Tab-separated table of C-alpha atoms in Angstrom:
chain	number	residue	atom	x	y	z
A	1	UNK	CA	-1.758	-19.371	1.573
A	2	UNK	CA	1.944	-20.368	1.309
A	3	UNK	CA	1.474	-20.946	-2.695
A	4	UNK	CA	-0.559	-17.933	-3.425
A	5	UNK	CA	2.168	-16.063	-1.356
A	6	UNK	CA	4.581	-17.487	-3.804
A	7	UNK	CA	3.020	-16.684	-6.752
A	8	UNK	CA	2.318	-13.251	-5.856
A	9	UNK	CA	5.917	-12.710	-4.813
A	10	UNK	CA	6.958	-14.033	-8.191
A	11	UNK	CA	5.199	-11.633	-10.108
A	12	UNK	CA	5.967	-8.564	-7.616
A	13	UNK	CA	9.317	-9.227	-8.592
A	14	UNK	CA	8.987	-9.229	-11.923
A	15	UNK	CA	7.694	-5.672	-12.087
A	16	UNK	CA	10.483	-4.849	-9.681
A	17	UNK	CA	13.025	-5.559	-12.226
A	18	UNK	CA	11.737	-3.103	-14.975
A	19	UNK	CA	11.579	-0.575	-12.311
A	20	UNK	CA	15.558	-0.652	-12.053
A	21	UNK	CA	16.540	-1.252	-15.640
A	22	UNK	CA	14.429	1.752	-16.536
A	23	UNK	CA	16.566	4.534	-14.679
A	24	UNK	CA	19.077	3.865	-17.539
A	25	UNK	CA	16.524	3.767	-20.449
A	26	UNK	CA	13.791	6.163	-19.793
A	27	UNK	CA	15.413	8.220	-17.017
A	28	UNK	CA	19.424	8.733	-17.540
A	29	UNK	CA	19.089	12.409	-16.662
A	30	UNK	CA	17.469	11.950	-13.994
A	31	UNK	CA	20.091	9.040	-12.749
A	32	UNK	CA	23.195	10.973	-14.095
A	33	UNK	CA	21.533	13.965	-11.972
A	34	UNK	CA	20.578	12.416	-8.671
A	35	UNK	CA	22.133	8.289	-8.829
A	36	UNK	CA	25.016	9.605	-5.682
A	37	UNK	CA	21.743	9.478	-3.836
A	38	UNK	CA	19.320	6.801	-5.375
A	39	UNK	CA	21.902	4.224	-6.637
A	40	UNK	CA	23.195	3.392	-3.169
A	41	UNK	CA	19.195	3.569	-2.144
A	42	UNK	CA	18.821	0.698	-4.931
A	43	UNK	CA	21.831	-1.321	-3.648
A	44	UNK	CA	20.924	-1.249	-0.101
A	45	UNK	CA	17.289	-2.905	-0.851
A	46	UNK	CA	19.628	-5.305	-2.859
A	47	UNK	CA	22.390	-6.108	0.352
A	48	UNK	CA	19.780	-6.329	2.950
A	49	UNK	CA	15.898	-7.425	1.605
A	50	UNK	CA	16.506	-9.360	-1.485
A	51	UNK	CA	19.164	-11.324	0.529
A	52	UNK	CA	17.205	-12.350	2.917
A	53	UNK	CA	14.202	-13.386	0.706
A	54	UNK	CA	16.729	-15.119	-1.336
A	55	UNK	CA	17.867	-16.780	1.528
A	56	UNK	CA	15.258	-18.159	3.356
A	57	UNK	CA	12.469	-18.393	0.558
A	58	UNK	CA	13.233	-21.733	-0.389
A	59	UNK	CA	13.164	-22.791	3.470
A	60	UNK	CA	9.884	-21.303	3.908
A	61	UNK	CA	8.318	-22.674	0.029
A	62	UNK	CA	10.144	-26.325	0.428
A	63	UNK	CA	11.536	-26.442	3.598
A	64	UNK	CA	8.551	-27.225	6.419
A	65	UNK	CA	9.151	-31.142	6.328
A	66	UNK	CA	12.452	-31.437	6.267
A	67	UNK	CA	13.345	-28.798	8.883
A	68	UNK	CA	12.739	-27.974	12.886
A	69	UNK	CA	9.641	-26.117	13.082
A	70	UNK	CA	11.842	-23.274	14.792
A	71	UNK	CA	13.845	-22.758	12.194
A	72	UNK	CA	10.976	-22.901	9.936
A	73	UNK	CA	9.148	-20.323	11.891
A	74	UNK	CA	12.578	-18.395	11.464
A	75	UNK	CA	12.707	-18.720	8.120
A	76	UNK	CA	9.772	-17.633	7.352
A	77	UNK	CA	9.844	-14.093	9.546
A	78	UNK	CA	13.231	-13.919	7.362
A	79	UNK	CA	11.162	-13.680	4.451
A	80	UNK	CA	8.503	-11.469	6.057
A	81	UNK	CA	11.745	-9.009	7.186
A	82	UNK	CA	13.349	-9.108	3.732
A	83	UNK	CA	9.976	-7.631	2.244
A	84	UNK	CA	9.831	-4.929	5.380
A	85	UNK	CA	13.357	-4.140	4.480
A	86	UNK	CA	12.341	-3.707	0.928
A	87	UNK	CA	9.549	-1.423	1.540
A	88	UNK	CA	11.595	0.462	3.559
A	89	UNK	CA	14.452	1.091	0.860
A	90	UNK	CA	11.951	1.773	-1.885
A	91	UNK	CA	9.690	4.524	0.618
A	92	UNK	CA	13.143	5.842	1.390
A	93	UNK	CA	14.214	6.058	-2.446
A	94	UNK	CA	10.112	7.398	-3.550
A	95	UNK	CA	10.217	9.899	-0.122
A	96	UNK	CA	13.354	11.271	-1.156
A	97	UNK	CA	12.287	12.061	-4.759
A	98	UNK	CA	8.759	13.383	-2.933
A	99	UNK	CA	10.561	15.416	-0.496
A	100	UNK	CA	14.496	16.050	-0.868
A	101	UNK	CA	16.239	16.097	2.535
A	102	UNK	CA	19.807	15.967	3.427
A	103	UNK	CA	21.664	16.707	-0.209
A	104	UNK	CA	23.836	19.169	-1.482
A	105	UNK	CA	24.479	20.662	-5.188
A	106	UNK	CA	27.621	20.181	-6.323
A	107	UNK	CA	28.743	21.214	-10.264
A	108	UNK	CA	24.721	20.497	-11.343
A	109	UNK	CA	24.323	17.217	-9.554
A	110	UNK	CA	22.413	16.320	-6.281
A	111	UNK	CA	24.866	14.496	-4.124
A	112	UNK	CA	24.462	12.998	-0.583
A	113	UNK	CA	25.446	15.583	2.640
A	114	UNK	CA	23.492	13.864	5.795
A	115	UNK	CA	22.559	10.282	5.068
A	116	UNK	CA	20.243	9.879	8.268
A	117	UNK	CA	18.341	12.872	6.804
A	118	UNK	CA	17.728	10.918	3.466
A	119	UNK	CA	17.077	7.325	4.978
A	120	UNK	CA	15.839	8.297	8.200
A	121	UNK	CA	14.163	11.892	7.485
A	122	UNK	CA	11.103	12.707	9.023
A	123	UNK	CA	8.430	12.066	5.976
A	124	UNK	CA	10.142	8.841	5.461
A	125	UNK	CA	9.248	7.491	9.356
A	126	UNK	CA	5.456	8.451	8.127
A	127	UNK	CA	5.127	7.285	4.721
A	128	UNK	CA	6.813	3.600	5.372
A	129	UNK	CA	4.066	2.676	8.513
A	130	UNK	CA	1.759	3.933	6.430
A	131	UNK	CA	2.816	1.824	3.532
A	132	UNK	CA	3.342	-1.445	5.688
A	133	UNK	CA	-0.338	-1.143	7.075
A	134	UNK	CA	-1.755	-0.828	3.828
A	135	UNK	CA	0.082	-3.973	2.662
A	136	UNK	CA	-0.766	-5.835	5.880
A	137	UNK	CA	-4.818	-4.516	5.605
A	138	UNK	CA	-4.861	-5.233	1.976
A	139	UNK	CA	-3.859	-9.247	3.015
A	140	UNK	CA	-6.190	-9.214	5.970
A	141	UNK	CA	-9.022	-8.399	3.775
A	142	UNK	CA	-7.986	-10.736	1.303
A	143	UNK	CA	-7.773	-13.447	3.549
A	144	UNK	CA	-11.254	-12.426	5.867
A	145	UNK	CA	-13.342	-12.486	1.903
A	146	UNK	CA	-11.652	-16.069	1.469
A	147	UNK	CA	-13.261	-16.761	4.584
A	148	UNK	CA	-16.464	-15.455	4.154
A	149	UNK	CA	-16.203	-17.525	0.207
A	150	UNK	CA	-15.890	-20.312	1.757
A	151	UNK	CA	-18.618	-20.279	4.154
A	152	UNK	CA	-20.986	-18.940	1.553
A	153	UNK	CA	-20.099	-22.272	-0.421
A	154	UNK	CA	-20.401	-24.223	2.498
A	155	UNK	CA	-17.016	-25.818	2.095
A	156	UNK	CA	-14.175	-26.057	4.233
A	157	UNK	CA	-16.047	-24.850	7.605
A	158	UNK	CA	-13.200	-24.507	9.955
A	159	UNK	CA	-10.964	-22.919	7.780
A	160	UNK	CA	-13.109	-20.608	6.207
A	161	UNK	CA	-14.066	-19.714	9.907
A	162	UNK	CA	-10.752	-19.049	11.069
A	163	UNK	CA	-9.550	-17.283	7.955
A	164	UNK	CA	-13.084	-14.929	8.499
A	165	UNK	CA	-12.257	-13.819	12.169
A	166	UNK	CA	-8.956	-13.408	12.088
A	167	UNK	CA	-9.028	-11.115	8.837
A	168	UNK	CA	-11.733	-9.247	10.606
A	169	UNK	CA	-9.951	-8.731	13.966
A	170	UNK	CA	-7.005	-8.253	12.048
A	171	UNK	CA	-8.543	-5.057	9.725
A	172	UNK	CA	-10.218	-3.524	13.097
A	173	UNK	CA	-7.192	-3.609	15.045
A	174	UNK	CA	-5.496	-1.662	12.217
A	175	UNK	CA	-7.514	0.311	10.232
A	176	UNK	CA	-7.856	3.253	13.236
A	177	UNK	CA	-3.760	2.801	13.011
A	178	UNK	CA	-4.002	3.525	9.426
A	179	UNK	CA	-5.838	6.275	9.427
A	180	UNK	CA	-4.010	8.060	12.527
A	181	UNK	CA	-0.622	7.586	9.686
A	182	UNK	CA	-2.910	8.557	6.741
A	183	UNK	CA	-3.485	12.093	8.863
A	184	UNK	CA	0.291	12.607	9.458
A	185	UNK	CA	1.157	12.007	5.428
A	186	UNK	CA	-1.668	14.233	4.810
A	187	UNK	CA	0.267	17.188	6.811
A	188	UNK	CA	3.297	16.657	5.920
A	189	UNK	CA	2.016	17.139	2.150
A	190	UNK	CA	0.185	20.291	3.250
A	191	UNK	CA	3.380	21.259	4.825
A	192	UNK	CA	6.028	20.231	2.203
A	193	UNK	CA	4.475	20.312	-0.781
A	194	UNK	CA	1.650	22.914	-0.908
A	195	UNK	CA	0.266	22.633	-4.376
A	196	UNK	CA	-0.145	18.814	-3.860
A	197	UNK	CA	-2.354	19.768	-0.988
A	198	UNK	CA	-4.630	22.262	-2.889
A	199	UNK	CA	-5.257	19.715	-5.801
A	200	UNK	CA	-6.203	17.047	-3.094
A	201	UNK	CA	-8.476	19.649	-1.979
A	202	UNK	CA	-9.478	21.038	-5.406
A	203	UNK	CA	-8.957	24.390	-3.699
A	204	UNK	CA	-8.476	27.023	-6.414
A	205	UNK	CA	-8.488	30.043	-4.703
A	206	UNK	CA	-7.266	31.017	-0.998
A	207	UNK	CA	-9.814	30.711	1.423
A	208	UNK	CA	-10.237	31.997	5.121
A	209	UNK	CA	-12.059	30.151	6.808
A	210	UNK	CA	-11.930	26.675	4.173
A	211	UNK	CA	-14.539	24.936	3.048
A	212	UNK	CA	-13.628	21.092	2.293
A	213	UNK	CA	-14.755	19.622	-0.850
A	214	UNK	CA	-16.305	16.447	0.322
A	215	UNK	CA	-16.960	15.825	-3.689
A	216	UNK	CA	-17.382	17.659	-7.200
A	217	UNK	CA	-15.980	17.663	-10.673
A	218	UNK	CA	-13.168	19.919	-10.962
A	219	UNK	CA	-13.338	22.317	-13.779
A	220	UNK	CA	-9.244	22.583	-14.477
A	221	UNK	CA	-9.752	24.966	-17.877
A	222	UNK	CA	-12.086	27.363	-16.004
A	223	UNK	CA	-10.390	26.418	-12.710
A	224	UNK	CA	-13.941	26.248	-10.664
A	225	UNK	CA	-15.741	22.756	-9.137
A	226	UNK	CA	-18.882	21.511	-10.437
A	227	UNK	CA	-21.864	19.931	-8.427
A	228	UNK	CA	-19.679	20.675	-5.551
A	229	UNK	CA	-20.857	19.378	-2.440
A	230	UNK	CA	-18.894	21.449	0.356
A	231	UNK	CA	-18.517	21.820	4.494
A	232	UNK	CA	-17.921	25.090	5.450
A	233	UNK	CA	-15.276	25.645	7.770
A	234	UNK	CA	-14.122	21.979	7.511
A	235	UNK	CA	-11.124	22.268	5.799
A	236	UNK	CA	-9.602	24.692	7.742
A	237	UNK	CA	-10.419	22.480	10.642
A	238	UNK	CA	-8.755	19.547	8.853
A	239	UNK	CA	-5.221	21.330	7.521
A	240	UNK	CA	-4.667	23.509	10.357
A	241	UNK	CA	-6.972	22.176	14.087
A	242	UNK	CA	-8.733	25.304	14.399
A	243	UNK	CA	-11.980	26.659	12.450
A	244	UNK	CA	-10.447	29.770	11.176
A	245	UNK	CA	-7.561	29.507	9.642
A	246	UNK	CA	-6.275	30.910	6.082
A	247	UNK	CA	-5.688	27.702	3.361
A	248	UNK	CA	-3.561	28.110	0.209
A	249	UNK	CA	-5.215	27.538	-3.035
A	250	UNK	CA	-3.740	26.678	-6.372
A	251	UNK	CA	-3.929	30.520	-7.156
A	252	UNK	CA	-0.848	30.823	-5.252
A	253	UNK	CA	1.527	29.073	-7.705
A	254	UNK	CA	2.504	29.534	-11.209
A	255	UNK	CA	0.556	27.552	-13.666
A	256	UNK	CA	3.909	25.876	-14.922
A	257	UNK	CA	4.285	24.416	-10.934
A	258	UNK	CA	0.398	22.945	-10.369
A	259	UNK	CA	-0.305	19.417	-10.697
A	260	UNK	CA	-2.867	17.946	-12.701
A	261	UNK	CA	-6.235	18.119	-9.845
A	262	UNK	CA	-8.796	15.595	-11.747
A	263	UNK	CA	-6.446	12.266	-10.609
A	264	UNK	CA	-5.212	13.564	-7.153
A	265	UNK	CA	-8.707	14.741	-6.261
A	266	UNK	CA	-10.356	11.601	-7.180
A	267	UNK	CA	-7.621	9.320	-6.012
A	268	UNK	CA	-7.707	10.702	-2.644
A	269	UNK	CA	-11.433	10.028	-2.136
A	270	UNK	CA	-11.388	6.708	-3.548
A	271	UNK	CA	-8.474	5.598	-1.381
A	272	UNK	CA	-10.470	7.225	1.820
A	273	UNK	CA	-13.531	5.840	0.672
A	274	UNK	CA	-12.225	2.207	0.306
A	275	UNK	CA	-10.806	2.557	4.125
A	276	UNK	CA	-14.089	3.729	5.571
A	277	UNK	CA	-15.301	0.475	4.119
A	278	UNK	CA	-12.842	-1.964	5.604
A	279	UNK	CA	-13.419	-0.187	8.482
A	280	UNK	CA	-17.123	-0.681	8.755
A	281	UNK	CA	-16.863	-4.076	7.686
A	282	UNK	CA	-14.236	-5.297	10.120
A	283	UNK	CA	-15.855	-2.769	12.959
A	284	UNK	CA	-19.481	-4.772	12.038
A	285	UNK	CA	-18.041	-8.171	11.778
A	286	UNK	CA	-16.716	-8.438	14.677
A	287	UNK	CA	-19.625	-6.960	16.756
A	288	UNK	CA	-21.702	-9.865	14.767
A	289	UNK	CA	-18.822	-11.990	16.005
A	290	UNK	CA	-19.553	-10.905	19.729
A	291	UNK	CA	-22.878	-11.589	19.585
A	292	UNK	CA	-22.623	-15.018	17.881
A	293	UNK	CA	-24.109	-14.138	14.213
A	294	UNK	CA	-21.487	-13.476	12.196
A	295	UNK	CA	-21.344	-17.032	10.240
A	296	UNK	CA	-25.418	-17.274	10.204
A	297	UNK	CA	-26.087	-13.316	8.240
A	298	UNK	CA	-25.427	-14.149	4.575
A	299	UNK	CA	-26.002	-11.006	3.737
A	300	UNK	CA	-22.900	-9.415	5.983
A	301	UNK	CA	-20.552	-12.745	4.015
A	302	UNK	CA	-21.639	-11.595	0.940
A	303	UNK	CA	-20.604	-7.693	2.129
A	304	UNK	CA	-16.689	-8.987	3.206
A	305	UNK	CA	-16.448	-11.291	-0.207
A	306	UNK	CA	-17.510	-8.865	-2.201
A	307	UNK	CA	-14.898	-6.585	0.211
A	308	UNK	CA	-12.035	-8.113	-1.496
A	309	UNK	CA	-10.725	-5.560	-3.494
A	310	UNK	CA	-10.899	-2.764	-1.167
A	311	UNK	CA	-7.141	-2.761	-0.136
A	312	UNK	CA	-6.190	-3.072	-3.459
A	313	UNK	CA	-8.223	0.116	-4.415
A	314	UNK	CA	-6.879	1.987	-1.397
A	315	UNK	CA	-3.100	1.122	-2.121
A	316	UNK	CA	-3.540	2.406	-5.776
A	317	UNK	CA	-5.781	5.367	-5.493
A	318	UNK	CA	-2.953	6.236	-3.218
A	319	UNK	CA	-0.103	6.012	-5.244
A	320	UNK	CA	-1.899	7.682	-8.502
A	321	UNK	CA	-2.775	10.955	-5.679
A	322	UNK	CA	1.169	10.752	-4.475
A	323	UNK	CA	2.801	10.394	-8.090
A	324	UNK	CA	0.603	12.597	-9.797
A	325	UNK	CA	-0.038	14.947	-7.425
A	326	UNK	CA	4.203	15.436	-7.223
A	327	UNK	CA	3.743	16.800	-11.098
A	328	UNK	CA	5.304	18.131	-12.346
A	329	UNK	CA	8.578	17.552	-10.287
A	330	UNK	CA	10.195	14.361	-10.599
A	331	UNK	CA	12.255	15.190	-7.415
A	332	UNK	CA	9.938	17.629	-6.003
A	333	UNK	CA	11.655	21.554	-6.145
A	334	UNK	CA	14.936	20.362	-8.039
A	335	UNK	CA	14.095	18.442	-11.361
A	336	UNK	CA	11.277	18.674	-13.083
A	337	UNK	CA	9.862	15.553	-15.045
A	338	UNK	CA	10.036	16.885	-18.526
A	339	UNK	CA	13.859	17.841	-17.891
A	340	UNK	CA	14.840	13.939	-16.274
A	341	UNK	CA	13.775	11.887	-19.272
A	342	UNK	CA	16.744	10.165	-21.795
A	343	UNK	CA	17.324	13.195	-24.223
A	344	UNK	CA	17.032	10.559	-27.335
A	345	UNK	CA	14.048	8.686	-26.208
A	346	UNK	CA	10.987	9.616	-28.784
A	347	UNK	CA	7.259	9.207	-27.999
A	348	UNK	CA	7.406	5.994	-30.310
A	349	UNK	CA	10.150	4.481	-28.208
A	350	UNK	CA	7.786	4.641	-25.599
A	351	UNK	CA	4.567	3.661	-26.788
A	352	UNK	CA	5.985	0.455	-28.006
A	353	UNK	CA	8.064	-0.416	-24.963
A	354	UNK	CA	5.438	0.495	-23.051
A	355	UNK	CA	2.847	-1.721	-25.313
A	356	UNK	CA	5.479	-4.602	-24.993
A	357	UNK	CA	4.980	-4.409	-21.543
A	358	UNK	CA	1.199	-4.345	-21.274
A	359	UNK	CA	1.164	-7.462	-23.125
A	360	UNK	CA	3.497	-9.113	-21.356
A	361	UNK	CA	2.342	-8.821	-18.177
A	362	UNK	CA	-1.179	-9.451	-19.118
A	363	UNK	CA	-0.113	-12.563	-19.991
A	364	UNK	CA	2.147	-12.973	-16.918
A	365	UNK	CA	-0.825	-11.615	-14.191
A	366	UNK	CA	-3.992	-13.512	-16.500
A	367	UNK	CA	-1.915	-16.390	-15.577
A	368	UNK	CA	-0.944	-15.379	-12.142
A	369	UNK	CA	-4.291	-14.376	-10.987
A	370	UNK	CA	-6.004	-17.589	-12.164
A	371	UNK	CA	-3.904	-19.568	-10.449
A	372	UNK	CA	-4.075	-18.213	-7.269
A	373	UNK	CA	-8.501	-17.998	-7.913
A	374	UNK	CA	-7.833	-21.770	-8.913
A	375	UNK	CA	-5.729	-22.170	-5.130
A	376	UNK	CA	-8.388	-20.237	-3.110
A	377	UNK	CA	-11.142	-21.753	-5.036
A	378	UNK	CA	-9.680	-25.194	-3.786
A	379	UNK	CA	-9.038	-24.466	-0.211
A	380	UNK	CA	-6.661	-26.412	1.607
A	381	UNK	CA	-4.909	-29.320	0.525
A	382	UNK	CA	-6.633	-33.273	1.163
A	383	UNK	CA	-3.780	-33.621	3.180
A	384	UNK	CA	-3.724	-30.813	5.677
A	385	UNK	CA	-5.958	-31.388	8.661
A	386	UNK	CA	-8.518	-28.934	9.402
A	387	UNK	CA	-8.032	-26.052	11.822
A	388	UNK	CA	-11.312	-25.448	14.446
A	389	UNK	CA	-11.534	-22.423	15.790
A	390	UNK	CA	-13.251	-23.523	18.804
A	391	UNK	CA	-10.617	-26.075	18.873
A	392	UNK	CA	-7.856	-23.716	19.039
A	393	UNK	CA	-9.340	-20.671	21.131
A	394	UNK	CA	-12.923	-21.472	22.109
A	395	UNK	CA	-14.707	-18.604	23.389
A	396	UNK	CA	-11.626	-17.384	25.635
A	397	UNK	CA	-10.499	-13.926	23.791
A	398	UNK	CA	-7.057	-14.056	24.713
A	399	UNK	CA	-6.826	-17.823	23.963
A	400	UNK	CA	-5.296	-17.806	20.849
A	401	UNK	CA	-1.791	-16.266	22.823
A	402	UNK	CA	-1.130	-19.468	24.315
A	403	UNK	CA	-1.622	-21.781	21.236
A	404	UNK	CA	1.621	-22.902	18.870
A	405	UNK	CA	1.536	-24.187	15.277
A	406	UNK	CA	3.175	-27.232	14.461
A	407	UNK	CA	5.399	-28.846	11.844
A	408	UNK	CA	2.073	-30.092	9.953
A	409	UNK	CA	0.369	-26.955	10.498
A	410	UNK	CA	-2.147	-28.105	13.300
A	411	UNK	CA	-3.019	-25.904	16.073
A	412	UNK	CA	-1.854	-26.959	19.201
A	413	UNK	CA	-1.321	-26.324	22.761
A	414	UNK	CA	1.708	-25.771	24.029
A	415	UNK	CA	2.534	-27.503	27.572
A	416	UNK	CA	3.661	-25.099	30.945
């Protein structure tokens, strides 16, 4: 996993790049406007994560024969830290732009007044868990379908069986987590940004009590669902904890301030959809796991392979419902997106930057991604000895708290 972690950090920061470059190309309004606040946001990640990951990266990558394995172990939560730190700064940059706290207008342009309001505000402290668990389920999932590959092939058996329980406990221990922070982001949409809320909801009118929309086809030109499939009462019950209440629909707001509902209405669902799946898969496997079975049912190895994808899913169906759903602000109440973009940028600019791109990084991720199938399909390395689960835990639950990797990446117990 140490290679495909490399690989995949390689091409994460590749995009990362463009992001920054593009404030000045696409977006100088919008940086001219609003950089007091986002430029230092930009530096920070700089100073603190990509530091770190700079740091210790080649430790971690290069380092794990010719250093202690305590300072290898350090290294490497180094380079787990740096990434947390970058999260952070980049939630803290998007929830800003989402939800503008702690700024002042001064002569036209949005300048700083309380930075523990913008860093440390309130939607921030919910978005960033909720971000961090969806990177740490989507790798949990990845790793517990490896596992379940591998014992489907009948190839490296201890491996493949510790990759397959741990990725399963790991998923069932957070996915209730996840879904406690999904909740809170979901109210502090409904209480910051209103019209977000309503296209989530495909709510067009007001309603008292609220039906939810559990799915249809939203009808934006006649602004109506089709082959809706509702819950009376529901979404009252959902926005507000009571039965009764009185939701806003998308009636309420000028026509000039409503988001786009198609993407945010789908996106949502998807990204709910593809959590109630790891959820019944890690929830499943690891009641098979209690009762002994869950290596021998092919049929529940072939559900967590073909599982892989799910985080992925979930983490983009739920940026396309945030980013879209934000239209058609770019920092939600003070600039719209039409008024942020370089004044002598054209539509052909665009479309062949944005072409460039595509191509590019098809190349870049058709490469990328074959590698790392090429790594997984492999397994470990001839070299590394193989890891038994019984060997390192048995059947004692709490066994595993006691055990210490070492230097050659053997499980091992550690002496009183």
């Amino acid at each position: 996993w140490l290679k495909v972690f490399a690989v995949s950090f390689g091409m994460g920061v590749v995009t990362g790049i463009v992001m920054a470059f593009q404030f000045g190309t696409n977006w100088s309004v919008l940086a001219a406007k609003s950089g007091a606040i986002q430029g230092p946001l930009l530096g920070y990640e700089g100073f603190t994560a990509f530091l770190l990951e700079a740091t210790f990266f080649g430790v971690m990558l290069l380092g794990r024969e010719r250093v202690s394995p305590r300072f290898y172990f350090f290294a490497c939560c180094m380079v787990s830290l740096g990434t947390m730190f970058s999260s952070f700064w980049i939630l803290a940059n998007n929830s800003w732009m989402q939800v503008p706290l702690g700024h002042e207008i001064i002569d036209g342009k949005i300048v700083p007044a309380d930075w523990m309001q913008i860093v440390l505000g309130p939607v921030q402290m919910v978005r960033w868990p909720h971000m961090l668990l969806a990177a740490f389920l989507t790798s949990a999932m990845c790793v517990a379908a490896t596992g379940a590959w591998y014992t489907l092939r009948n190839v490296h058996r201890d491996e493949g069986r510790v990759m397959l329980h741990w990725g399963l406990g790991l998923v069932a221990l957070l996915i209730p987590v996840q879904l406690f922070f999904g909740h809170l982001t979901g109210l502090y949409v409904l209480q910051h940004q209103p019209a977000k809320f309503a296209a989530i909801e495909a709510r067009w009118k007001n309603e008292q009590p609220a039906s939810e929309v559990l799915i249809a086809w939203p009808d934006e030109g006649n602004e109506r669902n089709l082959f809706a499939i509702t819950v009376p009462r529901l979404g009252s019950m959902i926005a507000s904890g009571n039965w009764t209440s009185a939701e806003v629909g998308l009636e309420s707001f000028p026509k000039e301030d409503r988001p786009p509902v198609l993407i945010p209405f789908f996106g949502f669902r998807i990204m709910v959809g593809m959590g109630l799946v790891m959820l019944a898969v890690s929830w499943f496997g690891n009641f098979l796991r209690w009762r002994g079975q869950l290596e021998s049912k092919r049929w529940f190895l072939w559900c967590t392979y073909l599982s892989f994808p799910t985080g992925f899913i979930a983490v983009l169906s739920g940026w396309y419902t945030a980013e879209v759903g934000r239209q058609p602000w770019v920092v939600y109440g003070l600039l719209r997106t039409r008024d942020a973009v370089t004044p002598s940028l054209t539509t052909g600019d665009v479309a062949f930057s944005l072409a460039g791109y595509v191509l590019v990084y098809a190349v870049v991720y058709s490469f990328g991604l074959y590698y790392i199938y090429s790594l997984l399909r492999d397994g470990p390395s001839p070299e590394t000895q193989p890891v038994s689960l019984d060997s390192a835990t048995g059947s004692r639950p709490l066994a595993f708290a006691g055990d210490a990797a070492t230097a050659t990446g053997r499980l091992g117990r550690q002496e009183p």
